[in-house]
mmCIF file of C-alpha atoms and ligand atoms in Angstrom:
data_model
loop_
_atom_site.group_PDB
_atom_site.id
_atom_site.type_symbol
_atom_site.label_atom_id
_atom_site.label_comp_id
_atom_site.label_asym_id
_atom_site.label_seq_id
_atom_site.Cartn_x
_atom_site.Cartn_y
_atom_site.Cartn_z
ATOM 1 C CA MET A 1 -0.978 -90.671 -39.340
ATOM 2 C CA LEU A 2 1.113 -93.666 -38.371
ATOM 3 C CA LEU A 3 4.444 -92.550 -36.909
ATOM 4 C CA PHE A 4 7.340 -94.706 -35.789
ATOM 5 C CA ILE A 5 7.372 -92.924 -32.410
ATOM 6 C CA ASP A 6 4.537 -90.444 -31.950
ATOM 7 C CA LEU A 7 5.809 -87.805 -29.515
ATOM 8 C CA HIS A 8 3.083 -85.381 -30.472
ATOM 9 C CA LYS A 9 0.197 -87.481 -29.166
ATOM 10 C CA GLN A 10 1.915 -87.537 -25.800
ATOM 11 C CA GLN A 11 2.602 -83.809 -25.918
ATOM 12 C CA LEU A 12 -1.078 -83.054 -26.561
ATOM 13 C CA ARG A 13 -1.901 -84.815 -23.263
ATOM 14 C CA ILE A 14 0.462 -82.743 -21.128
ATOM 15 C CA ARG A 15 1.093 -79.557 -23.089
ATOM 16 C CA PRO A 16 -0.462 -77.132 -20.536
ATOM 17 C CA GLN A 17 1.580 -78.670 -17.698
ATOM 18 C CA ILE A 18 4.800 -78.486 -19.760
ATOM 19 C CA GLU A 19 4.150 -74.869 -20.709
ATOM 20 C CA ALA A 20 3.485 -73.960 -17.066
ATOM 21 C CA ALA A 21 6.663 -75.739 -15.949
ATOM 22 C CA ILE A 22 8.804 -73.912 -18.520
ATOM 23 C CA ARG A 23 7.133 -70.610 -17.589
ATOM 24 C CA ARG A 24 8.136 -71.148 -13.942
ATOM 25 C CA ILE A 25 11.780 -71.412 -15.063
ATOM 26 C CA LEU A 26 11.479 -68.248 -17.151
ATOM 27 C CA ASP A 27 10.282 -66.609 -13.937
ATOM 28 C CA HIS A 28 13.048 -67.859 -11.621
ATOM 29 C CA ASP A 29 15.865 -67.664 -14.197
ATOM 30 C CA LYS A 30 17.854 -70.619 -12.786
ATOM 31 C CA TYR A 31 18.638 -72.239 -16.150
ATOM 32 C CA ILE A 32 21.606 -74.236 -14.856
ATOM 33 C CA MET A 33 21.206 -76.492 -11.797
ATOM 34 C CA GLY A 34 17.861 -74.925 -10.942
ATOM 35 C CA PRO A 35 15.577 -76.485 -8.300
ATOM 36 C CA GLU A 36 13.863 -78.685 -10.927
ATOM 37 C CA VAL A 37 17.142 -80.563 -11.480
ATOM 38 C CA PHE A 38 17.352 -81.629 -7.836
ATOM 39 C CA ASP A 39 13.636 -82.352 -7.663
ATOM 40 C CA LEU A 40 13.984 -84.611 -10.714
ATOM 41 C CA GLU A 41 16.998 -86.456 -9.279
ATOM 42 C CA PHE A 42 15.050 -87.142 -6.091
ATOM 43 C CA LYS A 43 12.014 -88.432 -8.016
ATOM 44 C CA LEU A 44 14.032 -90.563 -10.446
ATOM 45 C CA ALA A 45 15.952 -92.143 -7.552
ATOM 46 C CA GLU A 46 12.644 -92.852 -5.833
ATOM 47 C CA PHE A 47 11.153 -94.310 -9.039
ATOM 48 C CA VAL A 48 13.913 -96.906 -9.447
ATOM 49 C CA LYS A 49 14.704 -97.217 -5.704
ATOM 50 C CA SER A 50 18.310 -96.083 -5.994
ATOM 51 C CA LYS A 51 20.327 -94.259 -3.353
ATOM 52 C CA HIS A 52 21.876 -91.775 -5.790
ATOM 53 C CA CYS A 53 20.708 -90.251 -9.051
ATOM 54 C CA ILE A 54 23.022 -87.825 -10.832
ATOM 55 C CA SER A 55 21.353 -86.186 -13.823
ATOM 56 C CA CYS A 56 23.548 -85.210 -16.771
ATOM 57 C CA SER A 57 23.671 -83.928 -20.331
ATOM 58 C CA SER A 58 23.014 -87.171 -22.260
ATOM 59 C CA GLY A 59 23.051 -90.944 -22.099
ATOM 60 C CA THR A 60 26.478 -90.919 -23.722
ATOM 61 C CA ASP A 61 27.792 -88.584 -21.031
ATOM 62 C CA ALA A 62 26.193 -90.765 -18.352
ATOM 63 C CA LEU A 63 28.304 -93.694 -19.615
ATOM 64 C CA LEU A 64 31.368 -91.475 -19.946
ATOM 65 C CA LEU A 65 30.985 -90.112 -16.397
ATOM 66 C CA ALA A 66 30.745 -93.654 -15.037
ATOM 67 C CA LEU A 67 33.890 -94.787 -16.882
ATOM 68 C CA LEU A 68 35.745 -91.625 -15.789
ATOM 69 C CA ALA A 69 34.736 -92.359 -12.194
ATOM 70 C CA TYR A 70 36.383 -95.780 -12.530
ATOM 71 C CA GLY A 71 39.491 -94.117 -13.978
ATOM 72 C CA ILE A 72 39.293 -96.027 -17.263
ATOM 73 C CA GLY A 73 42.140 -95.204 -19.657
ATOM 74 C CA PRO A 74 44.836 -96.589 -21.980
ATOM 75 C CA GLY A 75 45.713 -100.218 -21.306
ATOM 76 C CA ASP A 76 42.254 -100.984 -19.932
ATOM 77 C CA ALA A 77 39.642 -103.158 -21.625
ATOM 78 C CA VAL A 78 35.873 -103.131 -21.165
ATOM 79 C CA LEU A 79 33.436 -105.770 -22.465
ATOM 80 C CA THR A 80 30.416 -104.674 -24.491
ATOM 81 C CA PRO A 81 27.784 -106.396 -26.685
ATOM 82 C CA PHE A 82 25.719 -105.611 -29.818
ATOM 83 C CA THR A 83 24.492 -102.087 -29.096
ATOM 84 C CA PHE A 84 24.213 -98.493 -30.205
ATOM 85 C CA PHE A 85 27.575 -96.967 -31.087
ATOM 86 C CA ALA A 86 27.819 -94.745 -27.970
ATOM 87 C CA THR A 87 28.382 -97.700 -25.608
ATOM 88 C CA ALA A 88 31.657 -98.630 -27.286
ATOM 89 C CA GLU A 89 32.501 -95.057 -28.301
ATOM 90 C CA VAL A 90 32.979 -93.872 -24.710
ATOM 91 C CA ILE A 91 35.413 -96.743 -24.013
ATOM 92 C CA SER A 92 37.519 -95.768 -27.029
ATOM 93 C CA LEU A 93 37.255 -92.055 -26.271
ATOM 94 C CA LEU A 94 39.093 -92.687 -23.001
ATOM 95 C CA GLY A 95 41.840 -94.585 -24.832
ATOM 96 C CA ALA A 96 40.696 -97.975 -23.543
ATOM 97 C CA ARG A 97 39.768 -100.953 -25.692
ATOM 98 C CA PRO A 98 36.227 -102.147 -26.276
ATOM 99 C CA VAL A 99 36.105 -105.948 -26.388
ATOM 100 C CA PHE A 100 32.972 -107.214 -28.099
ATOM 101 C CA VAL A 101 31.024 -110.163 -26.735
ATOM 102 C CA ASP A 102 28.400 -111.934 -28.830
ATOM 103 C CA ILE A 103 24.712 -111.888 -27.930
ATOM 104 C CA HIS A 104 22.078 -114.508 -27.207
ATOM 105 C CA GLU A 105 19.996 -115.317 -30.288
ATOM 106 C CA ASP A 106 16.649 -115.037 -28.466
ATOM 107 C CA THR A 107 17.150 -111.902 -26.341
ATOM 108 C CA TYR A 108 19.798 -109.999 -28.372
ATOM 109 C CA ASN A 109 21.463 -109.249 -25.027
ATOM 110 C CA ILE A 110 25.043 -110.098 -24.071
ATOM 111 C CA ASP A 111 25.431 -113.885 -23.749
ATOM 112 C CA PRO A 112 26.804 -114.695 -20.269
ATOM 113 C CA ALA A 113 28.291 -117.984 -21.481
ATOM 114 C CA LYS A 114 30.350 -116.098 -24.043
ATOM 115 C CA ILE A 115 31.578 -113.557 -21.470
ATOM 116 C CA GLU A 116 33.558 -116.320 -19.756
ATOM 117 C CA ASP A 117 35.154 -117.369 -23.067
ATOM 118 C CA VAL A 118 36.195 -113.810 -23.903
ATOM 119 C CA ILE A 119 37.650 -113.249 -20.419
ATOM 120 C CA GLN A 120 39.670 -116.447 -20.766
ATOM 121 C CA HIS A 121 40.965 -115.330 -24.149
ATOM 122 C CA ILE A 122 42.005 -111.907 -22.826
ATOM 123 C CA LYS A 123 43.821 -113.485 -19.887
ATOM 124 C CA GLU A 124 45.742 -115.894 -22.113
ATOM 125 C CA LYS A 125 46.486 -113.812 -25.173
ATOM 126 C CA GLU A 126 46.186 -110.087 -24.614
ATOM 127 C CA ASN A 127 48.246 -107.692 -22.592
ATOM 128 C CA LEU A 128 45.190 -105.822 -21.333
ATOM 129 C CA ASN A 129 43.819 -104.867 -17.959
ATOM 130 C CA LEU A 130 40.207 -106.036 -18.097
ATOM 131 C CA ARG A 131 38.232 -103.715 -15.817
ATOM 132 C CA GLY A 132 34.501 -104.034 -16.416
ATOM 133 C CA ILE A 133 31.428 -105.086 -18.375
ATOM 134 C CA ILE A 134 28.809 -102.796 -19.912
ATOM 135 C CA PRO A 135 25.705 -104.955 -20.408
ATOM 136 C CA VAL A 136 23.076 -103.205 -22.535
ATOM 137 C CA ASP A 137 19.339 -103.718 -22.013
ATOM 138 C CA ILE A 138 18.737 -103.837 -25.725
ATOM 139 C CA PHE A 139 15.383 -102.490 -26.992
ATOM 140 C CA GLY A 140 14.298 -102.191 -23.330
ATOM 141 C CA LEU A 141 14.854 -105.830 -22.349
ATOM 142 C CA PRO A 142 17.041 -106.265 -19.239
ATOM 143 C CA ALA A 143 20.164 -108.371 -19.747
ATOM 144 C CA ASP A 144 20.763 -111.591 -17.762
ATOM 145 C CA TYR A 145 22.077 -109.901 -14.601
ATOM 146 C CA ASP A 146 22.255 -112.912 -12.266
ATOM 147 C CA SER A 147 24.838 -114.572 -14.507
ATOM 148 C CA ILE A 148 26.599 -111.338 -15.461
ATOM 149 C CA LEU A 149 27.047 -110.245 -11.839
ATOM 150 C CA LEU A 150 28.365 -113.666 -10.859
ATOM 151 C CA THR A 151 30.985 -113.610 -13.612
ATOM 152 C CA ALA A 152 31.893 -109.999 -12.791
ATOM 153 C CA GLN A 153 32.388 -110.812 -9.122
ATOM 154 C CA LYS A 154 34.516 -113.842 -9.900
ATOM 155 C CA ASN A 155 36.784 -111.764 -12.134
ATOM 156 C CA ASN A 156 36.778 -108.571 -10.085
ATOM 157 C CA LEU A 157 35.048 -106.500 -12.789
ATOM 158 C CA PHE A 158 32.621 -103.621 -12.417
ATOM 159 C CA VAL A 159 29.212 -103.797 -14.084
ATOM 160 C CA LEU A 160 28.018 -100.586 -15.736
ATOM 161 C CA GLN A 161 24.424 -101.105 -16.828
ATOM 162 C CA ASP A 162 23.606 -99.291 -20.080
ATOM 163 C CA ALA A 163 19.859 -98.847 -19.637
ATOM 164 C CA ALA A 164 19.605 -96.012 -22.165
ATOM 165 C CA GLN A 165 16.703 -97.931 -23.733
ATOM 166 C CA ALA A 166 15.340 -99.416 -20.530
ATOM 167 C CA PHE A 167 14.595 -96.838 -17.852
ATOM 168 C CA GLY A 168 11.812 -98.430 -15.773
ATOM 169 C CA SER A 169 12.207 -101.971 -17.109
ATOM 170 C CA VAL A 170 12.262 -104.607 -14.368
ATOM 171 C CA TYR A 171 14.544 -107.595 -13.747
ATOM 172 C CA LYS A 172 13.412 -109.868 -10.892
ATOM 173 C CA LYS A 173 11.726 -107.044 -8.959
ATOM 174 C CA LYS A 174 14.629 -104.588 -9.416
ATOM 175 C CA THR A 175 14.099 -101.575 -11.645
ATOM 176 C CA CYS A 176 16.556 -100.619 -14.404
ATOM 177 C CA PRO A 177 19.156 -99.139 -14.189
ATOM 178 C CA THR A 178 19.894 -100.399 -10.655
ATOM 179 C CA LEU A 179 21.178 -103.884 -11.495
ATOM 180 C CA GLY A 180 24.914 -103.161 -11.723
ATOM 181 C CA ASN A 181 27.440 -101.139 -9.705
ATOM 182 C CA ILE A 182 26.516 -98.090 -11.749
ATOM 183 C CA GLY A 183 23.592 -97.616 -14.122
ATOM 184 C CA ALA A 184 23.273 -95.135 -16.967
ATOM 185 C CA THR A 185 20.201 -94.015 -18.854
ATOM 186 C CA SER A 186 19.259 -91.573 -21.613
ATOM 187 C CA PHE A 187 16.387 -89.118 -21.938
ATOM 188 C CA PHE A 188 16.896 -88.516 -25.668
ATOM 189 C CA PRO A 189 13.411 -87.619 -27.001
ATOM 190 C CA ALA A 190 12.814 -91.012 -28.656
ATOM 191 C CA LYS A 191 13.742 -93.097 -25.589
ATOM 192 C CA PRO A 192 10.840 -94.486 -23.525
ATOM 193 C CA LEU A 193 11.180 -91.581 -21.064
ATOM 194 C CA GLY A 194 12.471 -88.664 -23.117
ATOM 195 C CA CYS A 195 12.873 -84.925 -22.662
ATOM 196 C CA TYR A 196 12.772 -82.217 -25.356
ATOM 197 C CA GLY A 197 16.499 -82.217 -26.038
ATOM 198 C CA ASP A 198 19.426 -84.235 -24.709
ATOM 199 C CA GLY A 199 19.552 -85.582 -21.180
ATOM 200 C CA GLY A 200 20.713 -88.558 -19.149
ATOM 201 C CA ALA A 201 21.300 -89.834 -15.643
ATOM 202 C CA VAL A 202 23.624 -92.046 -13.618
ATOM 203 C CA PHE A 203 22.442 -94.212 -10.705
ATOM 204 C CA THR A 204 24.440 -95.903 -7.973
ATOM 205 C CA GLU A 205 24.284 -97.130 -4.381
ATOM 206 C CA ASP A 206 27.958 -96.226 -3.884
ATOM 207 C CA ASP A 207 28.456 -92.918 -1.991
ATOM 208 C CA GLU A 208 32.033 -92.472 -3.115
ATOM 209 C CA LEU A 209 31.300 -93.058 -6.818
ATOM 210 C CA ALA A 210 28.303 -90.706 -6.569
ATOM 211 C CA ASP A 211 30.495 -87.925 -5.144
ATOM 212 C CA ILE A 212 33.079 -88.390 -7.880
ATOM 213 C CA ILE A 213 30.402 -88.351 -10.609
ATOM 214 C CA ARG A 214 28.814 -85.168 -9.200
ATOM 215 C CA SER A 215 32.253 -83.570 -9.325
ATOM 216 C CA LEU A 216 33.044 -84.865 -12.836
ATOM 217 C CA ARG A 217 29.730 -83.535 -14.144
ATOM 218 C CA GLU A 218 30.839 -79.988 -13.268
ATOM 219 C CA HIS A 219 34.447 -79.732 -14.432
ATOM 220 C CA GLY A 220 35.815 -81.815 -11.565
ATOM 221 C CA LYS A 221 34.786 -79.296 -8.930
ATOM 222 C CA ASP A 222 35.227 -79.887 -5.227
ATOM 223 C CA ILE A 223 32.806 -78.318 -2.704
ATOM 224 C CA GLY A 224 33.338 -74.911 -4.283
ATOM 225 C CA LYS A 225 33.073 -74.225 -7.991
ATOM 226 C CA TYR A 226 36.649 -72.951 -8.482
ATOM 227 C CA ASP A 227 38.678 -75.439 -6.479
ATOM 228 C CA ASN A 228 38.807 -78.125 -9.176
ATOM 229 C CA VAL A 229 40.263 -81.424 -8.069
ATOM 230 C CA ARG A 230 40.007 -83.525 -11.236
ATOM 231 C CA ILE A 231 39.496 -83.243 -14.995
ATOM 232 C CA GLY A 232 35.796 -83.533 -15.790
ATOM 233 C CA LEU A 233 33.107 -82.361 -18.192
ATOM 234 C CA ASN A 234 30.463 -79.754 -18.663
ATOM 235 C CA GLY A 235 27.923 -82.526 -18.256
ATOM 236 C CA ARG A 236 24.918 -81.011 -16.502
ATOM 237 C CA MET A 237 21.263 -81.410 -17.467
ATOM 238 C CA ASP A 238 19.472 -78.142 -18.321
ATOM 239 C CA THR A 239 16.817 -77.019 -15.838
ATOM 240 C CA ILE A 240 14.246 -76.816 -18.655
ATOM 241 C CA GLN A 241 14.846 -80.476 -19.585
ATOM 242 C CA ALA A 242 14.471 -81.495 -15.933
ATOM 243 C CA ALA A 243 11.128 -79.668 -15.808
ATOM 244 C CA VAL A 244 9.912 -81.468 -18.945
ATOM 245 C CA LEU A 245 10.932 -84.814 -17.441
ATOM 246 C CA LEU A 246 9.154 -84.077 -14.161
ATOM 247 C CA GLU A 247 5.891 -83.708 -16.081
ATOM 248 C CA LYS A 248 6.523 -86.755 -18.264
ATOM 249 C CA LEU A 249 7.491 -88.908 -15.284
ATOM 250 C CA LYS A 250 3.983 -88.405 -13.852
ATOM 251 C CA ILE A 251 2.396 -90.273 -16.758
ATOM 252 C CA TYR A 252 5.270 -92.722 -17.281
ATOM 253 C CA PRO A 253 3.851 -95.606 -15.173
ATOM 254 C CA GLU A 254 0.664 -95.486 -17.242
ATOM 255 C CA GLU A 255 2.702 -95.296 -20.453
ATOM 256 C CA ILE A 256 4.696 -98.377 -19.446
ATOM 257 C CA GLN A 257 1.389 -100.244 -19.143
ATOM 258 C CA LEU A 258 0.258 -98.959 -22.541
ATOM 259 C CA ARG A 259 3.549 -100.173 -24.025
ATOM 260 C CA GLN A 260 2.846 -103.648 -22.604
ATOM 261 C CA LYS A 261 -0.542 -103.586 -24.276
ATOM 262 C CA VAL A 262 0.880 -102.595 -27.662
ATOM 263 C CA ALA A 263 3.575 -105.284 -27.454
ATOM 264 C CA GLN A 264 0.970 -107.873 -26.449
ATOM 265 C CA GLN A 265 -1.219 -106.967 -29.417
ATOM 266 C CA TYR A 266 1.704 -107.260 -31.814
ATOM 267 C CA THR A 267 2.661 -110.615 -30.279
ATOM 268 C CA ASN A 268 -0.881 -112.020 -30.391
ATOM 269 C CA GLN A 269 -1.398 -111.081 -34.010
ATOM 270 C CA ILE A 270 1.949 -112.457 -35.110
ATOM 271 C CA MET A 271 1.307 -115.750 -33.287
ATOM 272 C CA HIS A 272 -2.333 -116.214 -34.238
ATOM 273 C CA GLU A 273 -1.889 -115.389 -37.881
ATOM 274 C CA SER A 274 1.197 -117.644 -38.161
ATOM 275 C CA ILE A 275 3.314 -114.832 -39.426
ATOM 276 C CA ASN A 276 6.919 -115.771 -39.993
ATOM 277 C CA LEU A 277 8.571 -113.303 -37.608
ATOM 278 C CA LYS A 278 10.775 -114.111 -34.646
ATOM 279 C CA ILE A 279 9.973 -111.924 -31.644
ATOM 280 C CA GLN A 280 12.527 -110.796 -29.020
ATOM 281 C CA LYS A 281 12.067 -113.223 -26.118
ATOM 282 C CA VAL A 282 10.876 -111.616 -22.867
ATOM 283 C CA SER A 283 10.992 -114.101 -19.980
ATOM 284 C CA SER A 284 8.406 -114.096 -17.197
ATOM 285 C CA GLU A 285 10.922 -112.688 -14.690
ATOM 286 C CA VAL A 286 11.398 -109.417 -16.564
ATOM 287 C CA LEU A 287 9.356 -106.500 -17.788
ATOM 288 C CA SER A 288 10.480 -104.566 -20.856
ATOM 289 C CA VAL A 289 9.494 -100.947 -21.481
ATOM 290 C CA TYR A 290 9.838 -101.773 -25.204
ATOM 291 C CA ALA A 291 11.975 -98.893 -26.396
ATOM 292 C CA GLN A 292 11.548 -100.819 -29.650
ATOM 293 C CA PHE A 293 9.388 -103.700 -30.766
ATOM 294 C CA CYS A 294 11.911 -105.729 -32.726
ATOM 295 C CA VAL A 295 11.348 -108.797 -34.839
ATOM 296 C CA GLU A 296 13.563 -110.877 -37.070
ATOM 297 C CA ALA A 297 12.360 -111.635 -40.579
ATOM 298 C CA PRO A 298 14.007 -113.880 -43.164
ATOM 299 C CA ASP A 299 13.018 -111.332 -45.837
ATOM 300 C CA ARG A 300 13.656 -108.168 -43.831
ATOM 301 C CA ASN A 301 14.523 -105.784 -46.644
ATOM 302 C CA ARG A 302 11.429 -106.722 -48.672
ATOM 303 C CA ILE A 303 9.223 -106.136 -45.641
ATOM 304 C CA VAL A 304 10.795 -102.721 -45.036
ATOM 305 C CA GLU A 305 10.064 -101.891 -48.682
ATOM 306 C CA ARG A 306 6.417 -103.058 -48.501
ATOM 307 C CA LEU A 307 5.844 -101.152 -45.259
ATOM 308 C CA ARG A 308 7.285 -98.018 -46.839
ATOM 309 C CA GLU A 309 4.984 -98.380 -49.859
ATOM 310 C CA ASN A 310 2.107 -98.439 -47.393
ATOM 311 C CA ASP A 311 3.369 -95.336 -45.535
ATOM 312 C CA ILE A 312 4.380 -97.393 -42.513
ATOM 313 C CA PRO A 313 7.733 -96.381 -41.061
ATOM 314 C CA SER A 314 10.163 -98.967 -39.675
ATOM 315 C CA ALA A 315 13.813 -98.932 -38.646
ATOM 316 C CA VAL A 316 16.811 -101.239 -38.465
ATOM 317 C CA TYR A 317 18.720 -101.335 -35.163
ATOM 318 C CA TYR A 318 21.495 -101.896 -36.059
ATOM 319 C CA PRO A 319 22.390 -102.604 -39.671
ATOM 320 C CA LYS A 320 26.050 -103.246 -38.783
ATOM 321 C CA PRO A 321 27.395 -104.814 -35.607
ATOM 322 C CA LEU A 322 29.988 -102.552 -33.985
ATOM 323 C CA HIS A 323 32.931 -104.939 -34.420
ATOM 324 C CA LEU A 324 32.621 -104.597 -38.223
ATOM 325 C CA LEU A 325 32.441 -100.782 -38.323
ATOM 326 C CA PRO A 326 35.292 -99.022 -40.153
ATOM 327 C CA VAL A 327 36.136 -96.985 -37.038
ATOM 328 C CA PHE A 328 36.974 -100.184 -35.123
ATOM 329 C CA LYS A 329 38.973 -101.790 -37.922
ATOM 330 C CA HIS A 330 42.198 -101.417 -35.935
ATOM 331 C CA LEU A 331 40.788 -103.768 -33.279
ATOM 332 C CA GLY A 332 41.238 -106.614 -35.762
ATOM 333 C CA TYR A 333 37.777 -108.168 -35.835
ATOM 334 C CA HIS A 334 36.556 -110.066 -38.889
ATOM 335 C CA GLN A 335 33.288 -111.260 -40.361
ATOM 336 C CA GLY A 336 32.349 -114.421 -38.477
ATOM 337 C CA ASP A 337 33.867 -113.389 -35.136
ATOM 338 C CA LEU A 338 30.462 -112.649 -33.561
ATOM 339 C CA PRO A 339 28.105 -114.800 -35.639
ATOM 340 C CA VAL A 340 24.888 -114.114 -33.710
ATOM 341 C CA ALA A 341 25.252 -110.319 -33.762
ATOM 342 C CA GLU A 342 26.071 -110.540 -37.472
ATOM 343 C CA LYS A 343 23.036 -112.682 -38.249
ATOM 344 C CA VAL A 344 20.703 -110.520 -36.177
ATOM 345 C CA SER A 345 21.855 -107.311 -37.872
ATOM 346 C CA GLN A 346 20.873 -108.887 -41.211
ATOM 347 C CA HIS A 347 17.346 -109.803 -40.141
ATOM 348 C CA ILE A 348 16.260 -107.441 -37.394
ATOM 349 C CA LEU A 349 13.517 -104.911 -37.893
ATOM 350 C CA ALA A 350 11.864 -102.436 -35.497
ATOM 351 C CA LEU A 351 8.146 -101.845 -36.010
ATOM 352 C CA PRO A 352 6.382 -98.633 -34.913
ATOM 353 C CA MET A 353 6.251 -98.544 -31.110
ATOM 354 C CA HIS A 354 4.858 -95.966 -28.722
ATOM 355 C CA PRO A 355 2.213 -95.947 -25.978
ATOM 356 C CA TYR A 356 -0.438 -94.349 -28.200
ATOM 357 C CA LEU A 357 -0.296 -96.796 -31.103
ATOM 358 C CA GLU A 358 -3.845 -97.971 -31.780
ATOM 359 C CA SER A 359 -5.148 -101.502 -32.338
ATOM 360 C CA ASP A 360 -6.218 -100.823 -35.914
ATOM 361 C CA GLN A 361 -2.798 -99.368 -36.680
ATOM 362 C CA ILE A 362 -1.119 -102.495 -35.323
ATOM 363 C CA ALA A 363 -3.518 -104.608 -37.390
ATOM 364 C CA SER A 364 -2.678 -102.658 -40.541
ATOM 365 C CA ILE A 365 1.063 -103.118 -39.982
ATOM 366 C CA ILE A 366 0.702 -106.863 -39.473
ATOM 367 C CA ASP A 367 -1.606 -107.021 -42.479
ATOM 368 C CA VAL A 368 1.078 -105.608 -44.790
ATOM 369 C CA ILE A 369 3.603 -108.144 -43.496
ATOM 370 C CA ARG A 370 1.150 -111.036 -43.880
ATOM 371 C CA THR A 371 0.276 -110.019 -47.444
ATOM 372 C CA GLU A 372 3.964 -109.796 -48.323
ATOM 373 C CA GLN A 373 4.731 -113.201 -46.841
ATOM 374 C CA MET A 374 1.691 -114.802 -48.545
ATOM 375 C CA SER A 375 2.823 -113.491 -51.899
ATOM 376 C CA LEU A 376 6.097 -115.388 -51.481
ATOM 377 C CA ARG A 377 4.475 -118.751 -50.793
HETATM 378 C C1 PLP B 401 20.607 -93.869 -26.948
HETATM 379 C C2 PLP B 401 21.650 -94.745 -26.410
HETATM 380 C C3 PLP B 401 22.824 -94.242 -25.823
HETATM 381 C C4 PLP B 401 23.188 -92.790 -25.853
HETATM 382 O O1 PLP B 401 22.247 -91.916 -25.306
HETATM 383 P P1 PLP B 401 22.225 -90.385 -25.787
HETATM 384 O O2 PLP B 401 21.323 -89.730 -24.786
HETATM 385 O O3 PLP B 401 21.704 -90.352 -27.175
HETATM 386 O O4 PLP B 401 23.618 -89.871 -25.685
HETATM 387 C C5 PLP B 401 23.705 -95.150 -25.270
HETATM 388 N N1 PLP B 401 23.490 -96.476 -25.294
HETATM 389 C C6 PLP B 401 22.386 -96.996 -25.856
HETATM 390 C C7 PLP B 401 22.177 -98.465 -25.823
HETATM 391 C C8 PLP B 401 21.433 -96.150 -26.448
HETATM 392 O O5 PLP B 401 20.357 -96.686 -27.031
#
């Protein structure tokens, strides 16, 4: 069967190891902050070459912990692009204001040129304390960090990398999420590296921020558990999820390679058969883990329909750009304010993507799209 993300094929590969790992936890009974949690943090930090890794309860909480560590609150503003809702949600949850920046039409990532414009506008017109930028590595593709970091430095802003979709992607030899001051990722089951529930992690080189985030993750504790020094969260990762991730991390490098192969096959077939789809542009200096394989199609909704008729699942990320969502109405954005994000949300389409997708499955997907496009000519 052709699934959008086939988690079961992966599970079949490592099921005995996962069962043994969970059995070890049932034996030692340390369900919260058990040894597997610290083992995982060490191995994740090693994997991305980061000084600190702080595991936590979800990707959303990873972002929230980072913003709490920076003391974000009312009166503050944080820049964010076209993304999943959670990125902007955490800014608003803390009483600060998300300021949306349009994306680049080829990468769907935040457009550095437009960051400057938005900063200028905030300085001139708004009574807001602009504190940071949350670039998102959308669909697994790293954002343009050289430019983003330069702008951030010039304007004294922090960079919080939202690599929820991009754990293990590479930007100029550095592994995501280590490109900003703090990086956040998610281990939601459908992410490239996922556990069997919710999970996330924060990465940083900064000792002080790491200490604060470790405290925030456990109700703002100090050295001891009951001498709380700040308001925090119950934001820990379960020991069982850490154990699942330890097993999955072992095969992750191979899975990243398999993802490259799948993406390459999609790309080759689309190019060689002159199919009218625009592919997310991955430059030679980056490697994407392809959380999604996204294309833009002029006739997106018809293609979705044809794929469905052929039992091929697809998805739209995201049908509405955040600045036009009802929940952000009070921010005063209108249709036309972020034209690229608006256009992309009309045409974007995610095709099935996982490391175990087979060549003939890819061929059958492309075949349906070709037939549909031929019928329109
Ligand atoms: C999935 C995702 C999140 C949230 O992660 P959860 O683990 O689901 O809380 C945040 N940002 C982006 C870009 C995501 O894709």
